CSV table of C-alpha atoms in Angstrom, one decimal:
chain,number,residue,atom,x,y,z
A,1,UNK,CA,3.0,-20.0,-23.7
A,2,UNK,CA,3.1,-19.0,-20.1
A,3,UNK,CA,1.1,-15.9,-19.1
A,4,UNK,CA,4.2,-14.0,-18.3
A,5,UNK,CA,5.7,-14.6,-21.7
A,6,UNK,CA,2.3,-13.6,-23.2
A,7,UNK,CA,2.5,-10.4,-21.2
A,8,UNK,CA,5.9,-9.7,-22.6
A,9,UNK,CA,4.7,-10.4,-26.1
A,10,UNK,CA,1.7,-8.0,-25.5
A,11,UNK,CA,4.2,-5.3,-24.4
A,12,UNK,CA,6.3,-5.9,-27.5
A,13,UNK,CA,3.2,-5.5,-29.7
A,14,UNK,CA,2.3,-2.3,-27.9
A,15,UNK,CA,5.9,-1.0,-28.5
A,16,UNK,CA,5.6,-2.0,-32.2
A,17,UNK,CA,2.4,0.0,-32.6
A,18,UNK,CA,3.9,2.9,-30.7
A,19,UNK,CA,7.0,3.0,-32.9
A,20,UNK,CA,4.7,2.8,-36.0
A,21,UNK,CA,2.8,5.9,-34.7
A,22,UNK,CA,6.0,7.8,-34.1
A,23,UNK,CA,7.1,7.0,-37.7
A,24,UNK,CA,3.6,8.0,-39.0
A,25,UNK,CA,3.8,11.3,-37.2
A,26,UNK,CA,7.2,12.0,-38.6
A,27,UNK,CA,5.9,11.3,-42.1
A,28,UNK,CA,2.9,13.6,-41.6
A,29,UNK,CA,5.3,16.3,-40.6
A,30,UNK,CA,7.4,15.6,-43.8
A,31,UNK,CA,4.3,16.2,-46.0
A,32,UNK,CA,3.4,19.4,-44.1
A,33,UNK,CA,7.0,20.8,-44.3
A,34,UNK,CA,7.5,19.8,-47.9
A,35,UNK,CA,4.6,21.8,-49.1
A,36,UNK,CA,5.3,24.7,-46.7
A,37,UNK,CA,8.8,25.0,-48.0
A,38,UNK,CA,7.5,25.0,-51.5
A,39,UNK,CA,4.9,27.6,-50.9
A,40,UNK,CA,7.1,29.9,-48.8
A,41,UNK,CA,10.2,29.2,-50.9
A,42,UNK,CA,11.9,28.3,-47.6
A,43,UNK,CA,15.2,26.7,-48.6
A,44,UNK,CA,16.3,26.0,-45.1
A,45,UNK,CA,13.1,24.0,-44.4
A,46,UNK,CA,13.6,22.2,-47.7
A,47,UNK,CA,17.0,21.1,-46.6
A,48,UNK,CA,15.5,19.9,-43.3
A,49,UNK,CA,12.9,17.8,-45.1
A,50,UNK,CA,15.6,16.2,-47.2
A,51,UNK,CA,17.6,15.4,-44.0
A,52,UNK,CA,14.6,14.2,-42.0
A,53,UNK,CA,14.0,11.5,-44.6
A,54,UNK,CA,17.0,9.7,-43.1
A,55,UNK,CA,15.1,9.6,-39.7
A,56,UNK,CA,12.1,8.1,-41.4
A,57,UNK,CA,14.3,5.5,-43.0
A,58,UNK,CA,15.8,4.7,-39.6
A,59,UNK,CA,12.3,4.1,-38.1
A,60,UNK,CA,11.5,1.9,-41.1
A,61,UNK,CA,14.5,-0.3,-40.5
A,62,UNK,CA,13.9,-0.4,-36.8
A,63,UNK,CA,10.3,-1.5,-37.1
A,64,UNK,CA,11.2,-4.0,-39.8
A,65,UNK,CA,13.9,-5.6,-37.6
A,66,UNK,CA,11.6,-5.7,-34.7
A,67,UNK,CA,8.8,-7.3,-36.7
A,68,UNK,CA,11.1,-10.0,-38.1
A,69,UNK,CA,12.4,-10.7,-34.6
A,70,UNK,CA,8.8,-11.2,-33.4
A,71,UNK,CA,8.1,-13.6,-36.2
A,72,UNK,CA,11.1,-15.6,-35.3
A,73,UNK,CA,10.6,-15.7,-31.6
A,74,UNK,CA,6.9,-15.7,-31.1
A,75,UNK,CA,5.6,-17.5,-34.2
A,76,UNK,CA,2.5,-15.3,-34.1
A,77,UNK,CA,-0.9,-16.6,-35.2
A,78,UNK,CA,-4.4,-15.0,-35.8
A,79,UNK,CA,-4.6,-11.3,-34.9
A,80,UNK,CA,-1.0,-11.2,-33.7
A,81,UNK,CA,0.1,-12.5,-37.1
A,82,UNK,CA,-2.0,-9.9,-38.9
A,83,UNK,CA,-0.9,-7.1,-36.6
A,84,UNK,CA,2.8,-7.8,-37.3
A,85,UNK,CA,2.4,-8.4,-41.0
A,86,UNK,CA,0.4,-5.1,-41.2
A,87,UNK,CA,3.2,-3.2,-39.5
A,88,UNK,CA,5.7,-4.7,-42.0
A,89,UNK,CA,3.5,-3.6,-44.9
A,90,UNK,CA,2.6,-0.2,-43.6
A,91,UNK,CA,6.1,1.0,-43.0
A,92,UNK,CA,6.9,0.4,-46.7
A,93,UNK,CA,4.2,2.8,-47.7
A,94,UNK,CA,5.2,5.4,-45.0
A,95,UNK,CA,8.7,5.2,-46.2
A,96,UNK,CA,7.6,5.9,-49.8
A,97,UNK,CA,5.5,8.8,-48.7
A,98,UNK,CA,8.5,10.4,-47.0
A,99,UNK,CA,10.5,9.8,-50.2
A,100,UNK,CA,7.9,11.8,-52.1
A,101,UNK,CA,8.0,14.6,-49.5
A,102,UNK,CA,11.7,14.7,-50.0
A,103,UNK,CA,11.2,14.9,-53.8
A,104,UNK,CA,8.8,17.9,-53.2
A,105,UNK,CA,11.4,19.6,-51.0
A,106,UNK,CA,14.1,19.0,-53.7
A,107,UNK,CA,11.7,20.7,-56.2
A,108,UNK,CA,11.2,23.6,-53.8
A,109,UNK,CA,15.0,24.0,-53.6
A,110,UNK,CA,15.4,24.0,-57.4
A,111,UNK,CA,12.5,26.3,-58.1
A,112,UNK,CA,13.7,29.9,-58.0
A,113,UNK,CA,10.3,31.3,-59.0
A,114,UNK,CA,7.2,29.5,-57.7
A,115,UNK,CA,4.8,32.2,-58.9
A,116,UNK,CA,2.6,29.8,-60.8
A,117,UNK,CA,1.6,28.3,-57.4
A,118,UNK,CA,-0.7,31.3,-56.9
A,119,UNK,CA,-3.5,30.0,-59.2
A,120,UNK,CA,-2.8,26.5,-58.0
A,121,UNK,CA,-4.6,26.4,-54.6
A,122,UNK,CA,-5.2,22.7,-55.2
A,123,UNK,CA,-1.6,21.8,-54.5
A,124,UNK,CA,-1.6,23.0,-50.8
A,125,UNK,CA,-5.1,21.6,-50.5
A,126,UNK,CA,-3.9,18.2,-51.7
A,127,UNK,CA,-1.2,18.3,-49.1
A,128,UNK,CA,-3.7,19.2,-46.4
A,129,UNK,CA,-6.1,16.4,-47.4
A,130,UNK,CA,-3.2,13.9,-47.5
A,131,UNK,CA,-2.1,14.9,-43.9
A,132,UNK,CA,-5.7,14.5,-42.7
A,133,UNK,CA,-5.9,11.1,-44.4
A,134,UNK,CA,-2.6,10.0,-42.8
A,135,UNK,CA,-3.7,11.2,-39.4
A,136,UNK,CA,-7.1,9.4,-39.8
A,137,UNK,CA,-5.5,6.2,-41.0
A,138,UNK,CA,-3.1,6.1,-38.1
A,139,UNK,CA,-6.1,6.7,-35.8
A,140,UNK,CA,-7.9,3.8,-37.5
A,141,UNK,CA,-4.8,1.7,-37.0
A,142,UNK,CA,-4.7,2.5,-33.2
A,143,UNK,CA,-8.5,2.1,-32.7
A,144,UNK,CA,-8.8,-0.9,-35.1
A,145,UNK,CA,-11.5,1.1,-36.8
A,146,UNK,CA,-12.5,-0.3,-40.2
A,147,UNK,CA,-15.1,2.4,-41.0
A,148,UNK,CA,-12.6,5.2,-40.5
A,149,UNK,CA,-10.1,3.3,-42.7
A,150,UNK,CA,-12.8,3.0,-45.3
A,151,UNK,CA,-13.5,6.8,-45.1
A,152,UNK,CA,-9.8,7.4,-45.7
A,153,UNK,CA,-10.1,5.2,-48.8
A,154,UNK,CA,-13.0,7.3,-50.1
A,155,UNK,CA,-11.2,10.6,-49.5
A,156,UNK,CA,-8.6,9.7,-52.0
A,157,UNK,CA,-11.1,10.6,-54.8
A,158,UNK,CA,-11.0,14.2,-53.8
A,159,UNK,CA,-7.2,14.2,-54.1
A,160,UNK,CA,-7.5,12.6,-57.5
A,161,UNK,CA,-10.0,15.3,-58.6
A,162,UNK,CA,-7.6,18.1,-57.5
A,163,UNK,CA,-4.7,16.4,-59.3
A,164,UNK,CA,-6.8,16.6,-62.5
A,165,UNK,CA,-7.6,20.2,-61.9
A,166,UNK,CA,-3.9,21.0,-61.4
A,167,UNK,CA,-3.1,19.1,-64.6
A,168,UNK,CA,-5.6,21.0,-66.6
A,169,UNK,CA,-4.6,24.4,-65.2
A,170,UNK,CA,-0.9,23.8,-65.8
A,171,UNK,CA,-1.5,22.6,-69.3
A,172,UNK,CA,-3.4,25.7,-70.1
A,173,UNK,CA,-0.7,27.9,-68.5
A,174,UNK,CA,2.1,26.1,-70.4
A,175,UNK,CA,0.2,26.3,-73.7
A,176,UNK,CA,-0.5,30.0,-73.3
A,177,UNK,CA,3.1,30.9,-72.5
A,178,UNK,CA,6.2,28.7,-73.1
A,179,UNK,CA,8.0,30.6,-70.4
A,180,UNK,CA,5.7,28.7,-67.9
A,181,UNK,CA,6.9,25.3,-69.1
A,182,UNK,CA,9.8,24.7,-66.8
A,183,UNK,CA,8.0,25.8,-63.7
A,184,UNK,CA,4.8,24.1,-64.9
A,185,UNK,CA,6.6,20.8,-65.3
A,186,UNK,CA,8.1,21.0,-61.8
A,187,UNK,CA,4.8,21.8,-60.3
A,188,UNK,CA,3.0,19.1,-62.2
A,189,UNK,CA,5.5,16.7,-60.7
A,190,UNK,CA,4.7,18.0,-57.2
A,191,UNK,CA,1.0,17.4,-57.8
A,192,UNK,CA,1.8,14.0,-59.0
A,193,UNK,CA,3.9,13.3,-55.9
A,194,UNK,CA,1.0,14.4,-53.7
A,195,UNK,CA,-1.4,12.2,-55.6
A,196,UNK,CA,0.9,9.2,-55.1
A,197,UNK,CA,1.2,10.1,-51.4
A,198,UNK,CA,-2.6,9.8,-51.1
A,199,UNK,CA,-2.5,6.5,-52.9
A,200,UNK,CA,0.1,5.1,-50.5
A,201,UNK,CA,-2.2,6.2,-47.6
A,202,UNK,CA,-5.0,4.2,-49.1
A,203,UNK,CA,-2.6,1.2,-49.1
A,204,UNK,CA,-2.2,1.8,-45.4
A,205,UNK,CA,-6.0,1.9,-45.1
A,206,UNK,CA,-6.2,-1.4,-46.9
A,207,UNK,CA,-3.8,-3.0,-44.4
A,208,UNK,CA,-5.7,-1.7,-41.4
A,209,UNK,CA,-8.9,-3.2,-42.8
A,210,UNK,CA,-7.0,-6.5,-43.3
A,211,UNK,CA,-5.5,-6.4,-39.8
A,212,UNK,CA,-8.9,-5.9,-38.1
A,213,UNK,CA,-11.0,-8.2,-40.3
A,214,UNK,CA,-8.6,-10.8,-41.5
A,215,UNK,CA,-9.7,-10.2,-45.1
A,216,UNK,CA,-8.5,-7.7,-47.7
A,217,UNK,CA,-10.7,-4.8,-48.7
A,218,UNK,CA,-11.1,-6.3,-52.2
A,219,UNK,CA,-12.7,-9.4,-50.5
A,220,UNK,CA,-14.2,-7.4,-47.7
A,221,UNK,CA,-16.7,-5.4,-49.7
A,222,UNK,CA,-18.2,-8.6,-51.0
A,223,UNK,CA,-18.2,-10.4,-47.7
A,224,UNK,CA,-20.6,-9.0,-45.1
A,225,UNK,CA,-19.5,-11.6,-42.6
A,226,UNK,CA,-16.0,-10.2,-42.2
A,227,UNK,CA,-17.5,-6.9,-41.0
A,228,UNK,CA,-19.1,-8.5,-38.0
B,1,UNK,CA,-22.3,-19.9,-33.5
B,2,UNK,CA,-23.9,-22.0,-36.2
B,3,UNK,CA,-21.7,-20.1,-38.6
B,4,UNK,CA,-18.6,-20.9,-36.6
B,5,UNK,CA,-19.2,-24.6,-36.9
B,6,UNK,CA,-19.8,-24.5,-40.6
B,7,UNK,CA,-17.7,-27.2,-42.4
B,8,UNK,CA,-16.1,-26.8,-45.8
B,9,UNK,CA,-18.4,-28.2,-48.4
B,10,UNK,CA,-16.8,-31.4,-49.5
B,11,UNK,CA,-17.8,-35.0,-50.4
B,12,UNK,CA,-19.5,-37.3,-47.9
B,13,UNK,CA,-17.4,-37.2,-44.8
B,14,UNK,CA,-15.5,-40.4,-43.7
B,15,UNK,CA,-16.8,-39.8,-40.2
B,16,UNK,CA,-19.9,-37.8,-39.4
B,17,UNK,CA,-20.4,-37.0,-35.7
B,18,UNK,CA,-23.8,-35.6,-34.8
B,19,UNK,CA,-25.1,-34.3,-31.4
B,20,UNK,CA,-22.5,-36.3,-29.5
B,21,UNK,CA,-22.7,-36.1,-25.7
B,22,UNK,CA,-20.4,-38.1,-23.5
B,23,UNK,CA,-20.7,-38.5,-19.7
B,24,UNK,CA,-18.3,-40.0,-17.2
B,25,UNK,CA,-20.7,-40.8,-14.4
B,26,UNK,CA,-22.4,-37.4,-13.6
B,27,UNK,CA,-19.8,-35.4,-15.4
B,28,UNK,CA,-20.6,-34.4,-18.9
B,29,UNK,CA,-17.3,-34.4,-20.9
B,30,UNK,CA,-18.7,-33.5,-24.3
B,31,UNK,CA,-21.7,-31.3,-25.2
B,32,UNK,CA,-23.6,-31.8,-28.4
B,33,UNK,CA,-20.6,-32.1,-30.8
B,34,UNK,CA,-21.3,-31.9,-34.5
B,35,UNK,CA,-18.2,-32.5,-36.6
B,36,UNK,CA,-17.5,-34.1,-40.0
B,37,UNK,CA,-14.1,-35.7,-40.6
B,38,UNK,CA,-13.2,-35.6,-44.3
B,39,UNK,CA,-11.6,-38.6,-46.0
B,40,UNK,CA,-7.9,-38.4,-47.1
B,41,UNK,CA,-7.3,-35.4,-44.9
B,42,UNK,CA,-5.7,-34.6,-41.6
B,43,UNK,CA,-8.0,-33.2,-38.9
B,44,UNK,CA,-6.3,-31.7,-35.9
B,45,UNK,CA,-8.2,-31.5,-32.5
B,46,UNK,CA,-6.8,-28.8,-30.3
B,47,UNK,CA,-7.7,-27.3,-26.9
B,48,UNK,CA,-6.4,-27.1,-23.4
B,49,UNK,CA,-6.0,-30.2,-21.1
B,50,UNK,CA,-9.4,-31.5,-20.1
B,51,UNK,CA,-11.3,-29.9,-23.0
B,52,UNK,CA,-12.6,-33.2,-24.3
B,53,UNK,CA,-10.5,-33.6,-27.4
B,54,UNK,CA,-9.1,-37.0,-26.4
B,55,UNK,CA,-12.6,-38.1,-25.2
B,56,UNK,CA,-13.8,-37.1,-28.6
B,57,UNK,CA,-11.0,-39.1,-30.3
B,58,UNK,CA,-11.8,-42.2,-28.3
B,59,UNK,CA,-15.4,-42.0,-29.3
B,60,UNK,CA,-14.4,-42.5,-33.0
B,61,UNK,CA,-13.5,-46.1,-32.4
B,62,UNK,CA,-15.4,-46.8,-29.2
B,63,UNK,CA,-12.4,-46.8,-26.9
B,64,UNK,CA,-14.7,-45.2,-24.3
B,65,UNK,CA,-16.5,-48.5,-24.1
B,66,UNK,CA,-13.6,-49.6,-22.0
B,67,UNK,CA,-14.3,-47.0,-19.3
B,68,UNK,CA,-16.7,-48.3,-16.8
B,69,UNK,CA,-19.0,-45.3,-16.2
B,70,UNK,CA,-18.7,-43.7,-19.6
B,71,UNK,CA,-21.9,-43.1,-21.5
B,72,UNK,CA,-22.1,-42.0,-25.1
B,73,UNK,CA,-25.2,-40.4,-26.7
B,74,UNK,CA,-25.6,-39.1,-30.3
B,75,UNK,CA,-24.3,-40.7,-33.5
B,76,UNK,CA,-21.0,-41.4,-35.1
B,77,UNK,CA,-21.3,-42.5,-38.7
B,78,UNK,CA,-18.4,-44.2,-40.4
B,79,UNK,CA,-19.1,-44.2,-44.2
B,80,UNK,CA,-22.7,-43.5,-43.3
B,81,UNK,CA,-23.1,-46.4,-40.8
B,82,UNK,CA,-23.6,-45.8,-37.1
B,83,UNK,CA,-20.6,-47.3,-35.2
B,84,UNK,CA,-22.7,-47.3,-31.9
B,85,UNK,CA,-25.4,-49.6,-33.4
B,86,UNK,CA,-25.8,-52.7,-31.1
B,87,UNK,CA,-24.9,-55.1,-33.9
B,88,UNK,CA,-21.5,-53.4,-34.7
B,89,UNK,CA,-18.5,-55.7,-34.1
B,90,UNK,CA,-16.3,-53.5,-32.0
B,91,UNK,CA,-13.1,-55.5,-32.8
B,92,UNK,CA,-13.8,-55.1,-36.5
B,93,UNK,CA,-14.5,-51.4,-36.0
B,94,UNK,CA,-11.1,-50.9,-34.3
B,95,UNK,CA,-9.4,-52.7,-37.1
B,96,UNK,CA,-10.9,-50.1,-39.5
B,97,UNK,CA,-10.3,-47.2,-37.1
B,98,UNK,CA,-7.0,-47.7,-35.3
B,99,UNK,CA,-5.2,-45.6,-32.7
B,100,UNK,CA,-1.7,-44.5,-31.9
B,101,UNK,CA,-1.0,-43.3,-28.4
B,102,UNK,CA,1.1,-40.5,-26.9
B,103,UNK,CA,3.7,-43.0,-25.5
B,104,UNK,CA,4.9,-45.5,-28.0
B,105,UNK,CA,3.8,-48.9,-26.7
B,106,UNK,CA,5.6,-51.6,-28.7
B,107,UNK,CA,5.1,-55.1,-27.4
B,108,UNK,CA,8.2,-56.6,-25.7
B,109,UNK,CA,9.0,-58.8,-28.7
B,110,UNK,CA,10.8,-58.6,-32.0
B,111,UNK,CA,10.2,-55.8,-34.5
B,112,UNK,CA,8.9,-58.4,-36.9
B,113,UNK,CA,6.5,-59.9,-34.4
B,114,UNK,CA,5.2,-56.5,-33.4
B,115,UNK,CA,4.1,-55.8,-36.9
B,116,UNK,CA,2.9,-59.3,-37.6
B,117,UNK,CA,0.9,-59.4,-34.4
B,118,UNK,CA,-2.3,-57.9,-35.8
B,119,UNK,CA,-2.4,-59.9,-39.0
B,120,UNK,CA,-1.8,-63.1,-37.0
B,121,UNK,CA,-4.7,-62.3,-34.7
B,122,UNK,CA,-6.8,-61.8,-37.7
B,123,UNK,CA,-5.8,-65.2,-39.0
B,124,UNK,CA,-3.0,-64.6,-41.5
B,125,UNK,CA,-0.7,-67.7,-41.2
B,126,UNK,CA,1.3,-67.8,-44.5
B,127,UNK,CA,4.9,-66.9,-43.8
B,128,UNK,CA,5.3,-65.4,-47.2
B,129,UNK,CA,2.1,-63.3,-46.7
B,130,UNK,CA,3.3,-62.1,-43.3
B,131,UNK,CA,6.8,-61.2,-44.7
B,132,UNK,CA,5.1,-59.1,-47.3
B,133,UNK,CA,2.8,-57.3,-44.7
B,134,UNK,CA,5.7,-56.6,-42.4
B,135,UNK,CA,7.9,-55.1,-45.1
B,136,UNK,CA,5.2,-53.1,-46.7
B,137,UNK,CA,3.9,-51.8,-43.3
B,138,UNK,CA,7.4,-50.8,-42.2
B,139,UNK,CA,8.0,-49.1,-45.5
B,140,UNK,CA,4.7,-47.1,-45.3
B,141,UNK,CA,5.7,-46.1,-41.7
B,142,UNK,CA,9.1,-44.9,-43.1
B,143,UNK,CA,10.9,-47.3,-40.8
B,144,UNK,CA,12.0,-50.1,-43.2
B,145,UNK,CA,15.4,-48.7,-44.1
B,146,UNK,CA,16.3,-48.3,-40.5
B,147,UNK,CA,15.3,-51.7,-39.3
B,148,UNK,CA,15.4,-54.1,-42.3
B,149,UNK,CA,18.6,-55.7,-41.1
B,150,UNK,CA,17.4,-56.3,-37.5
B,151,UNK,CA,13.8,-57.4,-37.7
B,152,UNK,CA,14.4,-60.1,-35.1
B,153,UNK,CA,15.8,-57.7,-32.6
B,154,UNK,CA,13.7,-56.7,-29.7
B,155,UNK,CA,11.6,-53.6,-30.4
B,156,UNK,CA,12.3,-52.1,-27.0
B,157,UNK,CA,15.8,-51.4,-28.3
B,158,UNK,CA,14.6,-48.8,-30.8
B,159,UNK,CA,14.7,-45.1,-30.1
B,160,UNK,CA,11.5,-43.3,-29.0
B,161,UNK,CA,10.7,-42.0,-32.5
B,162,UNK,CA,11.4,-45.4,-34.1
B,163,UNK,CA,9.1,-47.0,-31.5
B,164,UNK,CA,6.3,-44.6,-32.4
B,165,UNK,CA,6.8,-45.3,-36.1
B,166,UNK,CA,6.8,-49.1,-35.3
B,167,UNK,CA,3.4,-48.6,-33.6
B,168,UNK,CA,2.2,-46.9,-36.7
B,169,UNK,CA,3.5,-49.8,-38.8
B,170,UNK,CA,1.8,-52.2,-36.5
B,171,UNK,CA,-1.5,-50.3,-37.0
B,172,UNK,CA,-1.1,-50.2,-40.8
B,173,UNK,CA,-0.5,-54.0,-40.9
B,174,UNK,CA,-4.2,-54.6,-40.2
B,175,UNK,CA,-5.1,-52.2,-43.1
B,176,UNK,CA,-7.2,-49.6,-41.2
B,177,UNK,CA,-9.1,-46.8,-43.0
B,178,UNK,CA,-8.9,-44.2,-40.2
B,179,UNK,CA,-5.8,-43.5,-38.0
B,180,UNK,CA,-6.5,-41.8,-34.7
B,181,UNK,CA,-3.4,-40.3,-33.1
B,182,UNK,CA,-3.4,-39.0,-29.6
B,183,UNK,CA,-0.4,-36.6,-29.3
B,184,UNK,CA,1.8,-39.0,-31.3
B,185,UNK,CA,4.8,-36.7,-31.2
B,186,UNK,CA,4.6,-35.0,-27.8
B,187,UNK,CA,7.2,-37.3,-26.2
B,188,UNK,CA,9.6,-37.0,-29.2
B,189,UNK,CA,12.6,-34.8,-30.0
B,190,UNK,CA,12.2,-32.3,-32.9
B,191,UNK,CA,13.8,-34.6,-35.6
B,192,UNK,CA,11.6,-37.6,-34.6
B,193,UNK,CA,8.7,-35.2,-34.5
B,194,UNK,CA,9.5,-34.1,-38.1
B,195,UNK,CA,9.6,-37.8,-39.2
B,196,UNK,CA,6.2,-38.5,-37.6
B,197,UNK,CA,4.7,-35.3,-39.3
B,198,UNK,CA,6.2,-36.2,-42.7
B,199,UNK,CA,4.8,-39.7,-42.2
B,200,UNK,CA,1.3,-38.4,-41.5
B,201,UNK,CA,1.3,-36.2,-44.6
B,202,UNK,CA,2.5,-39.1,-46.7
B,203,UNK,CA,-0.2,-41.4,-45.3
B,204,UNK,CA,-3.2,-39.1,-45.8
B,205,UNK,CA,-3.5,-40.0,-49.5
B,206,UNK,CA,-4.4,-43.6,-48.4
B,207,UNK,CA,-6.0,-43.0,-44.9
B,208,UNK,CA,-8.1,-40.6,-43.0
B,209,UNK,CA,-6.2,-39.1,-40.0
B,210,UNK,CA,-7.4,-37.5,-36.8
B,211,UNK,CA,-4.7,-36.1,-34.5
B,212,UNK,CA,-4.9,-34.7,-31.0
B,213,UNK,CA,-2.1,-32.3,-30.3
B,214,UNK,CA,-1.1,-29.6,-27.8
B,215,UNK,CA,1.4,-28.3,-30.2
B,216,UNK,CA,-0.1,-25.4,-32.2
B,217,UNK,CA,2.6,-25.3,-34.7
B,218,UNK,CA,2.2,-29.0,-35.3
B,219,UNK,CA,-1.5,-28.6,-36.0
B,220,UNK,CA,-0.8,-25.7,-38.3
B,221,UNK,CA,1.9,-27.6,-40.1
B,222,UNK,CA,0.2,-30.9,-40.8
B,223,UNK,CA,-3.5,-30.6,-40.7
B,224,UNK,CA,-6.1,-29.6,-43.3
B,225,UNK,CA,-8.9,-29.0,-40.8
B,226,UNK,CA,-8.6,-27.8,-37.2
B,227,UNK,CA,-11.2,-28.2,-34.5
B,228,UNK,CA,-10.9,-26.2,-31.3
B,229,UNK,CA,-12.5,-27.7,-28.1
B,230,UNK,CA,-13.0,-25.9,-24.8
B,231,UNK,CA,-14.8,-27.2,-21.7
B,232,UNK,CA,-16.3,-30.1,-23.7
B,233,UNK,CA,-17.7,-27.9,-26.4
B,234,UNK,CA,-16.6,-27.6,-30.0
B,235,UNK,CA,-16.0,-23.9,-30.2
B,236,UNK,CA,-14.9,-23.7,-33.9
B,237,UNK,CA,-13.9,-25.9,-36.7
B,238,UNK,CA,-12.6,-24.9,-40.1
B,239,UNK,CA,-9.8,-25.0,-42.6
B,240,UNK,CA,-6.5,-24.9,-40.7
B,241,UNK,CA,-5.3,-21.9,-42.6
B,242,UNK,CA,-8.4,-19.9,-41.6
B,243,UNK,CA,-8.2,-21.0,-37.9
B,244,UNK,CA,-4.6,-19.8,-37.6
B,245,UNK,CA,-5.0,-16.7,-39.7
B,246,UNK,CA,-8.4,-15.3,-38.8
B,247,UNK,CA,-10.4,-17.4,-36.4
B,248,UNK,CA,-14.1,-16.5,-36.2
B,249,UNK,CA,-14.4,-17.0,-32.4
B,250,UNK,CA,-12.6,-14.9,-29.8
B,251,UNK,CA,-12.0,-17.9,-27.6
B,252,UNK,CA,-10.2,-19.6,-30.5
B,253,UNK,CA,-8.0,-16.5,-31.0
B,254,UNK,CA,-7.2,-16.3,-27.3
B,255,UNK,CA,-6.2,-20.0,-27.1
B,256,UNK,CA,-4.1,-20.3,-30.2
B,257,UNK,CA,-2.2,-17.0,-29.4
B,258,UNK,CA,-1.4,-18.2,-25.9
B,259,UNK,CA,-3.7,-15.9,-23.9
B,260,UNK,CA,-4.9,-18.9,-21.8
B,261,UNK,CA,-4.5,-22.7,-21.7
């Protein structure tokens, strides 16, 4: 490979990373808006979240096409191979996260009375933690920072804990008054979507660790050498 | 660094190279190379021009003896025996460890005589025996079906890819154990290259193969182990999948992904 074609390839890899960050930011916005429209009962914002999912899908396909083109034309090896493979994997998780945000917005649009949210501070907190996790994991991706990716992984536990809190609270509310059941079921789904969103972000963290170290997290924890 | 040179734990290597230093006059071409070549496997030597990989290859059957001011230090063990020991019969060594070159170099004689040349030198006279060797060597080299009806035609009339397979057949006719290949496909078109690569893979069950190549994809496709040389040093050797997926050394990464060389 001549140095000028390597320069062009480097530029293409930079563009790929840039597009992935743009997609990531859009997905982070989706999480924020989805929970905001639920809490504020903002039907207009809910509609916007539902529409913006198409934009995220567009980024997904664009990055997918670009990655496949780079495989075909550059036959990448070593860290180039891992970087492009990681992009292909990450966009699937980002796209799923946006789908969950859309589901939350659809719930917000259906739910005429979200009064049960008041005792459920854990739901907006889950959304906030998920946004932070997503921002951190994108930062870890850009800076090739394994320890930050590992932190994101650990943060997932606090999202899981809040999901269990929501589950217990809603169960109690539904058991005590059957009129709470419809709203309770909808909000339980919202909590479940947020818990799944955080899980997808840990998948992204896994791929960042792979991209940097060449080994998956499951091997990485037992293999000190890879951390060097 | 020691870690980077770690070899996969396997049986006794076919060739064990230890602390190999090679000089051409005052120029040191190889620096303290340690590398094991596993039996029934393909080892690819990669690196930019002048990195020492061909020099290393030529050390494995003492081809460097033919270069006037070349000096070799260190040890190369073939099945545990030092090939640089003064009592070693170099002709017998080169029968066991044969070489295929970048440019196919058939002799200007018939296809049959090309393949029969080595066995005749080594004293095979029986016509029946020679017929058998020629056919089986051409079959092993995946050339028989293309030339069986014109064995008496001049070998120079074959295509480049056929000539290279003929040279491999000529080598197989003397029943070597190790095949050294110095960029065997670099002068060939993609189809002929594919034939040579398929041939290498089919031969590795019976032979030990060491190939020098400038083609990264070729090394990745055919070899089990890859060794990366730079400026006369062995930078990294390991399983081919590891080298092309997650090399340990930054210099390996830079070379295989086209950042220099």
